[in-house]
CSV table of N, CA and C in Angstrom, one decimal:
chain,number,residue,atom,x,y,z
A,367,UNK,N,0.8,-1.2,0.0
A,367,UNK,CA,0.0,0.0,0.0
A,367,UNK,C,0.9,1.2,0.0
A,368,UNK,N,0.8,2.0,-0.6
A,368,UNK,CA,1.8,3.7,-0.9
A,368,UNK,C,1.3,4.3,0.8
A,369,UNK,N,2.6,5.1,0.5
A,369,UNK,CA,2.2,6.0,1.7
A,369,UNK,C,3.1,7.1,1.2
A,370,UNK,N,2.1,8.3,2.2
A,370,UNK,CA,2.8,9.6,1.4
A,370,UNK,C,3.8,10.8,2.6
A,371,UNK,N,4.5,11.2,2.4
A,371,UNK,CA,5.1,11.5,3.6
A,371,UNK,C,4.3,13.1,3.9
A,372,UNK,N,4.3,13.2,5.1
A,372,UNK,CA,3.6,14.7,5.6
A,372,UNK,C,4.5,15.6,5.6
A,373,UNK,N,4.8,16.8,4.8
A,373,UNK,CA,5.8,17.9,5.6
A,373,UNK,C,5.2,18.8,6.3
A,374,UNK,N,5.5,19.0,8.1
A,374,UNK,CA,5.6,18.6,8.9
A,374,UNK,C,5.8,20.6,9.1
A,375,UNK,N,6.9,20.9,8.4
A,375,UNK,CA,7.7,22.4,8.7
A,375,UNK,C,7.0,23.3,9.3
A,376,UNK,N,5.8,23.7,8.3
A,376,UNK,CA,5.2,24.5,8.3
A,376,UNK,C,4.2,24.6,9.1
A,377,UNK,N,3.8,23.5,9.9
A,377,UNK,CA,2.6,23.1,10.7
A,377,UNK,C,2.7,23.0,12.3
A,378,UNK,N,1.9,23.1,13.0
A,378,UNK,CA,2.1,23.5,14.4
A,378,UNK,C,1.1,22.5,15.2
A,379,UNK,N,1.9,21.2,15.9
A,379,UNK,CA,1.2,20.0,16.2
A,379,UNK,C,1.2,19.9,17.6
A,380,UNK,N,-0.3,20.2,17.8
A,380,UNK,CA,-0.2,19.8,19.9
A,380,UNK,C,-1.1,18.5,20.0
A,381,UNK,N,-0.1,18.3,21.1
A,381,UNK,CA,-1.2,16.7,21.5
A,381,UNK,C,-2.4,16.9,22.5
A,382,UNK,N,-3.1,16.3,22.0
A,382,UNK,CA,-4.7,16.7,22.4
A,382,UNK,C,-5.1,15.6,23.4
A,383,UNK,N,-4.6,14.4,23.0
A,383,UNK,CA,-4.8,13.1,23.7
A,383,UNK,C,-3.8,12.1,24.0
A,384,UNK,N,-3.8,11.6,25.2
A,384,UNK,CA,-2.5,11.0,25.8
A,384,UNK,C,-2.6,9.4,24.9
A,385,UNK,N,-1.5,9.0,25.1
A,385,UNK,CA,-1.1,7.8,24.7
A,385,UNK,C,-1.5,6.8,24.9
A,386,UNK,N,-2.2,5.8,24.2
A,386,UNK,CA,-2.5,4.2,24.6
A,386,UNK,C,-2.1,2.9,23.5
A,387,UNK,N,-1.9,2.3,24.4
A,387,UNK,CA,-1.9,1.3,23.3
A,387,UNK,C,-2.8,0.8,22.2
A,388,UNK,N,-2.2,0.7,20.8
A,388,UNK,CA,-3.0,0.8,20.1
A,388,UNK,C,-3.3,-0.9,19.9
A,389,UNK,N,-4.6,-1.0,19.9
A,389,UNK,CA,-5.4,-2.5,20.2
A,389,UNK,C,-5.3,-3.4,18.7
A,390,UNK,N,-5.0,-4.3,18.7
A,390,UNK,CA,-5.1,-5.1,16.9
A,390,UNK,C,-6.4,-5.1,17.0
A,391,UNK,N,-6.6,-6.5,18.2
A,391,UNK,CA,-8.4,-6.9,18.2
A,391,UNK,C,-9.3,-6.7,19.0
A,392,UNK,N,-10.1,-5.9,19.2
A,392,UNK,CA,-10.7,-5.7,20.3
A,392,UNK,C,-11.6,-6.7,20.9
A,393,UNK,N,-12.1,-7.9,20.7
A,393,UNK,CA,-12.3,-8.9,21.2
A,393,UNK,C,-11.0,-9.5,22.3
A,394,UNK,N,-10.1,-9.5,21.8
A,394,UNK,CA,-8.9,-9.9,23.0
A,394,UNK,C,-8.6,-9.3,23.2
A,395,UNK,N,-8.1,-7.9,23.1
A,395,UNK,CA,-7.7,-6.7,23.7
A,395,UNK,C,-6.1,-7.0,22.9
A,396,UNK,N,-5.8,-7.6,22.3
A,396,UNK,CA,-4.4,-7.8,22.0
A,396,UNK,C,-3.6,-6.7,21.8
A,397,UNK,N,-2.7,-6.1,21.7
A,397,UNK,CA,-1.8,-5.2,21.3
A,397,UNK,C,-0.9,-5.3,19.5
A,398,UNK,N,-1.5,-4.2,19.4
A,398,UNK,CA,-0.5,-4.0,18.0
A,398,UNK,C,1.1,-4.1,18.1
A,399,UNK,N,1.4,-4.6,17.3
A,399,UNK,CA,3.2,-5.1,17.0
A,399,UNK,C,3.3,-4.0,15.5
A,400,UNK,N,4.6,-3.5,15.7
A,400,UNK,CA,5.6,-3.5,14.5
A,400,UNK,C,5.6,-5.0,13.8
A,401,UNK,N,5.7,-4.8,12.7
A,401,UNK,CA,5.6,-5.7,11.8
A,401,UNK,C,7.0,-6.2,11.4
A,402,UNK,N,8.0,-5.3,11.5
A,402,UNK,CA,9.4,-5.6,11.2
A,402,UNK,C,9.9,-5.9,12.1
A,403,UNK,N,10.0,-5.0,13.8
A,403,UNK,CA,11.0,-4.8,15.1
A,403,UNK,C,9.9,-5.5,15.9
A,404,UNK,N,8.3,-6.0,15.8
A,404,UNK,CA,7.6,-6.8,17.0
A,404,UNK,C,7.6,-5.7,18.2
A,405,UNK,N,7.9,-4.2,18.2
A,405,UNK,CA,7.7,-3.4,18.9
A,405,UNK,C,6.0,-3.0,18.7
A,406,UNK,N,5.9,-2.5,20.3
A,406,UNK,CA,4.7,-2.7,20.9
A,406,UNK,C,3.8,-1.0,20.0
A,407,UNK,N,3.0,-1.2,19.3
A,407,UNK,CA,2.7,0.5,18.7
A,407,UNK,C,1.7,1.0,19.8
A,408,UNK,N,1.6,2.6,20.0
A,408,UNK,CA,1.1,3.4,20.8
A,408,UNK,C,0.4,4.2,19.5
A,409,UNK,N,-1.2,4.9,20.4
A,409,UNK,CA,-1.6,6.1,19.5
A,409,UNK,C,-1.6,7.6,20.1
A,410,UNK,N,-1.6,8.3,19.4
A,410,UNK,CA,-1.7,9.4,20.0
A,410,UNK,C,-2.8,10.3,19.4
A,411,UNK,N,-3.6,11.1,19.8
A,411,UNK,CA,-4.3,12.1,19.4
A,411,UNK,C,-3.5,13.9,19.2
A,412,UNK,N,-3.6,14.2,18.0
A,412,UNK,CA,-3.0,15.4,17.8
A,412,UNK,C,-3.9,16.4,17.2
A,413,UNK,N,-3.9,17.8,17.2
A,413,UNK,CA,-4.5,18.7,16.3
A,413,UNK,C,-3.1,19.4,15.4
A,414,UNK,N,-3.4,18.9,14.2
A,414,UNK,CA,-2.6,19.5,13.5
A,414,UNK,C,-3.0,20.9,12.6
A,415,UNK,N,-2.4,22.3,12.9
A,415,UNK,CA,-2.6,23.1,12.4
A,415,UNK,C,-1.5,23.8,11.5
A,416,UNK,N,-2.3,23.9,10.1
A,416,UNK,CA,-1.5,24.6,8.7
A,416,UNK,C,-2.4,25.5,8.3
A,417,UNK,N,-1.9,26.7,7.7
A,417,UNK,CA,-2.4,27.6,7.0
A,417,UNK,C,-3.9,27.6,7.3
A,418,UNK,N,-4.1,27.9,8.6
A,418,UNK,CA,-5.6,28.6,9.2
A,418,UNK,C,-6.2,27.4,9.5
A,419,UNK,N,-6.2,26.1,8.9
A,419,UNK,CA,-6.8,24.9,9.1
A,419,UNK,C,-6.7,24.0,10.0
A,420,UNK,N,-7.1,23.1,10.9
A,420,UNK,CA,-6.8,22.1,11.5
A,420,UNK,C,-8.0,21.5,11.6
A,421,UNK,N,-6.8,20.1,12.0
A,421,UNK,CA,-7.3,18.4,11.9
A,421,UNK,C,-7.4,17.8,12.9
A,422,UNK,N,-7.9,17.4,13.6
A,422,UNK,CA,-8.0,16.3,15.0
A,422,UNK,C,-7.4,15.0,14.4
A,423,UNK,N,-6.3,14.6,14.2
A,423,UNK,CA,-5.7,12.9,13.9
A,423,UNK,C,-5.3,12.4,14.9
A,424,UNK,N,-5.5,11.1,14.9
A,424,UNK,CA,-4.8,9.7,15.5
A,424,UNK,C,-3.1,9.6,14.4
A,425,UNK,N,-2.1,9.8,15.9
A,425,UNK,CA,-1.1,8.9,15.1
A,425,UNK,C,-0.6,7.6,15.6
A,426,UNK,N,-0.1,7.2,15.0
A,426,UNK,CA,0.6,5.7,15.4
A,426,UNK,C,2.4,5.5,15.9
A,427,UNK,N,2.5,5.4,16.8
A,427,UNK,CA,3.7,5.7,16.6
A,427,UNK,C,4.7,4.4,17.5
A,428,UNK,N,5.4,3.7,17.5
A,428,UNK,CA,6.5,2.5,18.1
A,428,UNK,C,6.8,3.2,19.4
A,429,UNK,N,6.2,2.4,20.6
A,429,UNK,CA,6.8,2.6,21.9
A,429,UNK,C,8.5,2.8,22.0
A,430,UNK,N,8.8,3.0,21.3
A,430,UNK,CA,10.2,3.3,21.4
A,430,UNK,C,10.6,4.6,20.8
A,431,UNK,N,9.6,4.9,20.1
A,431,UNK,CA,9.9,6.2,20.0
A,431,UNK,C,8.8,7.4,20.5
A,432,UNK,N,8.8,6.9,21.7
A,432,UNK,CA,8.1,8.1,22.5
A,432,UNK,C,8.8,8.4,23.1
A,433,UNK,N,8.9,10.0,22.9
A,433,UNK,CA,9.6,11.0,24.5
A,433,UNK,C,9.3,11.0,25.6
A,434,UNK,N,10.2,11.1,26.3
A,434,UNK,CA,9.5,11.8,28.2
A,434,UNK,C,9.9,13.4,28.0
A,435,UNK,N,8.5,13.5,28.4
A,435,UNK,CA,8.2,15.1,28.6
A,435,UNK,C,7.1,15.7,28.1
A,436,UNK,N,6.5,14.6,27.7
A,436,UNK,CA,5.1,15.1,26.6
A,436,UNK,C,4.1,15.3,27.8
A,437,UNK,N,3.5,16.2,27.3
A,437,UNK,CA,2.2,17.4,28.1
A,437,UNK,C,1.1,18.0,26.8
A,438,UNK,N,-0.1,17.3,27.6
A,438,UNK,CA,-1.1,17.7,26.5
A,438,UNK,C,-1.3,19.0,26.4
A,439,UNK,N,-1.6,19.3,25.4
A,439,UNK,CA,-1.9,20.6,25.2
A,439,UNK,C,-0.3,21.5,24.4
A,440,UNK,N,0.6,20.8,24.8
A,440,UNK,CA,1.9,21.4,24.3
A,440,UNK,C,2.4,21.1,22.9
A,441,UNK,N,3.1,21.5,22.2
A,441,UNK,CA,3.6,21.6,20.8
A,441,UNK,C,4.4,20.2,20.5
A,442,UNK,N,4.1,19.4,20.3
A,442,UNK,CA,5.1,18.2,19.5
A,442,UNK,C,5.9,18.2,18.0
A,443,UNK,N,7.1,17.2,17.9
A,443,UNK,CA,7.1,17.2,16.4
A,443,UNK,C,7.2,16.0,16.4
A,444,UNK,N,6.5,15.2,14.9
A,444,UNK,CA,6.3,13.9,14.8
A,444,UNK,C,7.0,13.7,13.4
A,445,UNK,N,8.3,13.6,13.7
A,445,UNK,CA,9.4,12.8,13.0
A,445,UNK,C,9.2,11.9,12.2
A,446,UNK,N,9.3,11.4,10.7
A,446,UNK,CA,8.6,10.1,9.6
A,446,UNK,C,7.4,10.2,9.2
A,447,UNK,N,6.6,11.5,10.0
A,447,UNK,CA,5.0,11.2,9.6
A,447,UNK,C,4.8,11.1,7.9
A,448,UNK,N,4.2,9.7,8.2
A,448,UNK,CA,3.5,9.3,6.7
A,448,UNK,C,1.7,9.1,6.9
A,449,UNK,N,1.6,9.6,5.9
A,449,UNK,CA,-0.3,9.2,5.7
A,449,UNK,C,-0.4,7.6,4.9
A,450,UNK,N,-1.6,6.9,4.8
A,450,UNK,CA,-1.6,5.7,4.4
A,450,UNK,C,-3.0,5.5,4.2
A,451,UNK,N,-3.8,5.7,2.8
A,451,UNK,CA,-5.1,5.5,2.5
A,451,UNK,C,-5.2,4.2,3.1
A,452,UNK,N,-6.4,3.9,3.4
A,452,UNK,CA,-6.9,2.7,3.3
A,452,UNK,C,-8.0,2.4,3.0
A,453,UNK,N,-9.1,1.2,3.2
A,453,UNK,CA,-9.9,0.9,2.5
A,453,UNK,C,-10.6,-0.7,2.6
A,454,UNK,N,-11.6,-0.9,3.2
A,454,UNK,CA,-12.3,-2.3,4.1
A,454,UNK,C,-13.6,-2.2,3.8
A,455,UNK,N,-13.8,-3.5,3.9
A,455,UNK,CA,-15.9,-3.7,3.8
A,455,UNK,C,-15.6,-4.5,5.3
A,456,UNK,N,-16.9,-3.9,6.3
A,456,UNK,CA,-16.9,-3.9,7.6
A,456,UNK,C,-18.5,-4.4,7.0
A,457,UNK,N,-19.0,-5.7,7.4
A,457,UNK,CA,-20.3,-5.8,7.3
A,457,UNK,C,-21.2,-5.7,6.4
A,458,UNK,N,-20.8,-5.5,5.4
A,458,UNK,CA,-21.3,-5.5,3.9
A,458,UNK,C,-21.3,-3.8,3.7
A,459,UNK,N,-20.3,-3.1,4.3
A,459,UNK,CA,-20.8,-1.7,4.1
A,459,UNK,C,-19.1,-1.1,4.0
A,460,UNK,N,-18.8,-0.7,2.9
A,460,UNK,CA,-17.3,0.4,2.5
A,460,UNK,C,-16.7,1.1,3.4
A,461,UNK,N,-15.4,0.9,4.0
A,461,UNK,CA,-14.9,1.8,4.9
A,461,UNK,C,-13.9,2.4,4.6
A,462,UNK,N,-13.4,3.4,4.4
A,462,UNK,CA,-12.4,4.4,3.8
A,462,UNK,C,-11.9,5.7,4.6
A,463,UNK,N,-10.4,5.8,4.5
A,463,UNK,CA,-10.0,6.8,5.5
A,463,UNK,C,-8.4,6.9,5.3
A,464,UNK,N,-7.9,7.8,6.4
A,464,UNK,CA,-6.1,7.7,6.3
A,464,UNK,C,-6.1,7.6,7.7
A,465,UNK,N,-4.9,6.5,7.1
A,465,UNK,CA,-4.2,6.3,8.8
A,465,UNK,C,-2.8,6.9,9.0
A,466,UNK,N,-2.4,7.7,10.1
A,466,UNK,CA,-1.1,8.0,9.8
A,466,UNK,C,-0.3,7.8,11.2
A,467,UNK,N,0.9,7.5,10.6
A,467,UNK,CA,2.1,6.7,11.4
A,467,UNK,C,3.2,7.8,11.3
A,468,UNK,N,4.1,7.4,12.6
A,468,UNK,CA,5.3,8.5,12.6
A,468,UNK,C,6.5,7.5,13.6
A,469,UNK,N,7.8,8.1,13.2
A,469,UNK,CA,8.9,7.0,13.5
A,469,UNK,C,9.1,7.5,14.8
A,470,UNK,N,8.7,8.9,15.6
A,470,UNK,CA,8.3,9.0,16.8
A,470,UNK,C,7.5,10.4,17.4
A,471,UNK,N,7.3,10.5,18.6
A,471,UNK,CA,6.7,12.0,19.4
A,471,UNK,C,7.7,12.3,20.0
A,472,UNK,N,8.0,13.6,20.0
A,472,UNK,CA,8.8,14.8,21.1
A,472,UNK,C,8.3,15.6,21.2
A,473,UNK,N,8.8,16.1,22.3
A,473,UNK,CA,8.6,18.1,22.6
A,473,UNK,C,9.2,18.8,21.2
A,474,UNK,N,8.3,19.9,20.8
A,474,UNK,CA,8.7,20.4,20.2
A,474,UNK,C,9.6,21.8,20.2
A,475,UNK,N,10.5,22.1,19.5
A,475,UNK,CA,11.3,22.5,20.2
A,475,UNK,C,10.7,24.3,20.1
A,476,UNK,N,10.9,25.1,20.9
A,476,UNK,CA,10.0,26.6,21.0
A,476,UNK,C,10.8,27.2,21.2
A,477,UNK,N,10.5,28.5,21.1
A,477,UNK,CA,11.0,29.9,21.2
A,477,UNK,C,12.3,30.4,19.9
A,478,UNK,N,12.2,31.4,19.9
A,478,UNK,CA,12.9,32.1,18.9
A,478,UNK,C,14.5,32.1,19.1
A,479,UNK,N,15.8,32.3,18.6
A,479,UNK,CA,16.8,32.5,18.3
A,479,UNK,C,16.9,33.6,18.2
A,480,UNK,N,17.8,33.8,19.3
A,480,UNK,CA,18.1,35.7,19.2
A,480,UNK,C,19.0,36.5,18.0
């Protein structure tokens, strides 16, 4: 499946919602794996703001690349973010959307340079 990379520069990303693990099946409650490293994936809620616009997204990101120091409400930068259409029949009915993944969350870094 393609995936498209986000740039990131120009945009101003606070986390809205704290971290959980992101669930494969919800009948067992199982935990999502990396598919290559079997690292444990976490989601996060962000509002991403560009050019007057924002988005409430879910990202996905490898317990291993989460920072200490993250505070909702505060500025993050999400390093690798890629978008990833996808596309399911759930019940005889069409599901369609983007899922987006990032190689990790940090503090983002603030204030100006004198």
């Amino acid at each position: 499946m393609r995936t498209i990379r986000v740039e990131t520069s120009a945009a101003t990303i606070l986390l809205t919602e704290a971290l959980e693990p992101k669930v494969r099946d919800q009948q067992t409650r199982e935990i999502a794996k990396d598919a290559d490293s079997g690292e444990a994936l976490m989601t996060i809620g962000v509002v991403y703001i560009e050019d007057g616009e924002s988005s409430l997204i879910k990202v996905t990101v490898p317990e291993g690349g989460i920072s200490e120091g993250l505070t909702l409400g505060a500025p993050v930068s999400l390093p690798g973010l890629v978008a990833r259409p996808w596309e399911s029949v759930f019940n005889g009915q069409q599901r369609h959307g983007i899922a987006y993944r990032a190689a990790a969350v940090t503090p983002a870094a603030t204030g100006v340079a004198a």
